[in-house]
Amino acid sequence: IGLLVALGAGPAAAADAASDKASAEALFDAALRDMKAGKFSEACPKLENSQRIDPGVGTLLYLGECYERLGRTASAWATFREAASQAEAEGQVKRAKAARDRIAKLIDQGKSEMEVIAARPASDYDAKVQSPNQANADRFVQQVYAELKASR
């Protein structure tokens, strides 16, 4: 009987997981709309809940940006560091290293942050990130640019 109960829970658990993912995506999408409208105090809690339900590097990057826009610098920094750690843990180390090398080369050429972003130094690996969109890629490049520029 225990086996039958466990087997019966499979489809229900799958349905719950799909529902959770849909909820997380709806929260994420609503948060992005809020951010575009400049409503960061409304966006951050939605991103926090989305991240709690369905964790992802892309959500962390947006959450970090949201915190930054609210002036919550320490929270933003901690969230960006968590995103970087999670990206490495998820096998995106190659992407991070390649982008870092390309960004360093562009800095050495005297390029500004905007010129580096426009050069899309992480484009080879953008499709491999969990939530591939240009805003996440740009945020990643901005973070690496700032770290490298500060160390020079």
Steps between C-alpha positions, in 0.01 A plus 500: 500500500787737580642444152163577344472821701852600398429426134178694515682804635725517192259673261370728775856598593580568134189716467596693815852556365363626168259728686785632717712568193210682332448708816870587514498600133189716549664674796822547303314647199298733724820612673663581166198710403526682834872559450444641151241734652745605773298328774793332671338485845225287342737295284744383767252296707373332184854405402569376853194274483583382150851410617362318805264293283732430205860610563707620206804709414299732278253576777785573740652745253174688465446493875848645552424775252168567673673533837759727342231729358344526847834600649536170685865471401599228747206283398579561133865405546414184696244399237743555212763293683243224553416511128868470411547207738189328371611551139833338577329214682275445199794458265503850358864541599611488139262781412619711790868447421464566128299814561744619766793451262322685220397784728855535633629524143246771416590695816866477400401653166350796689136414433230654720242289682240581234741399221576173679130422541436583133779258402303214663807320635292213645292440187649154434357379828180708537283220366624269776375707792180400673304807391674622186408858433704806424431677830653210697800486268552875529476485879756221509738705282446810717587307814816349352601834348467674838700230679780504242511880472524534879791257514707692245 
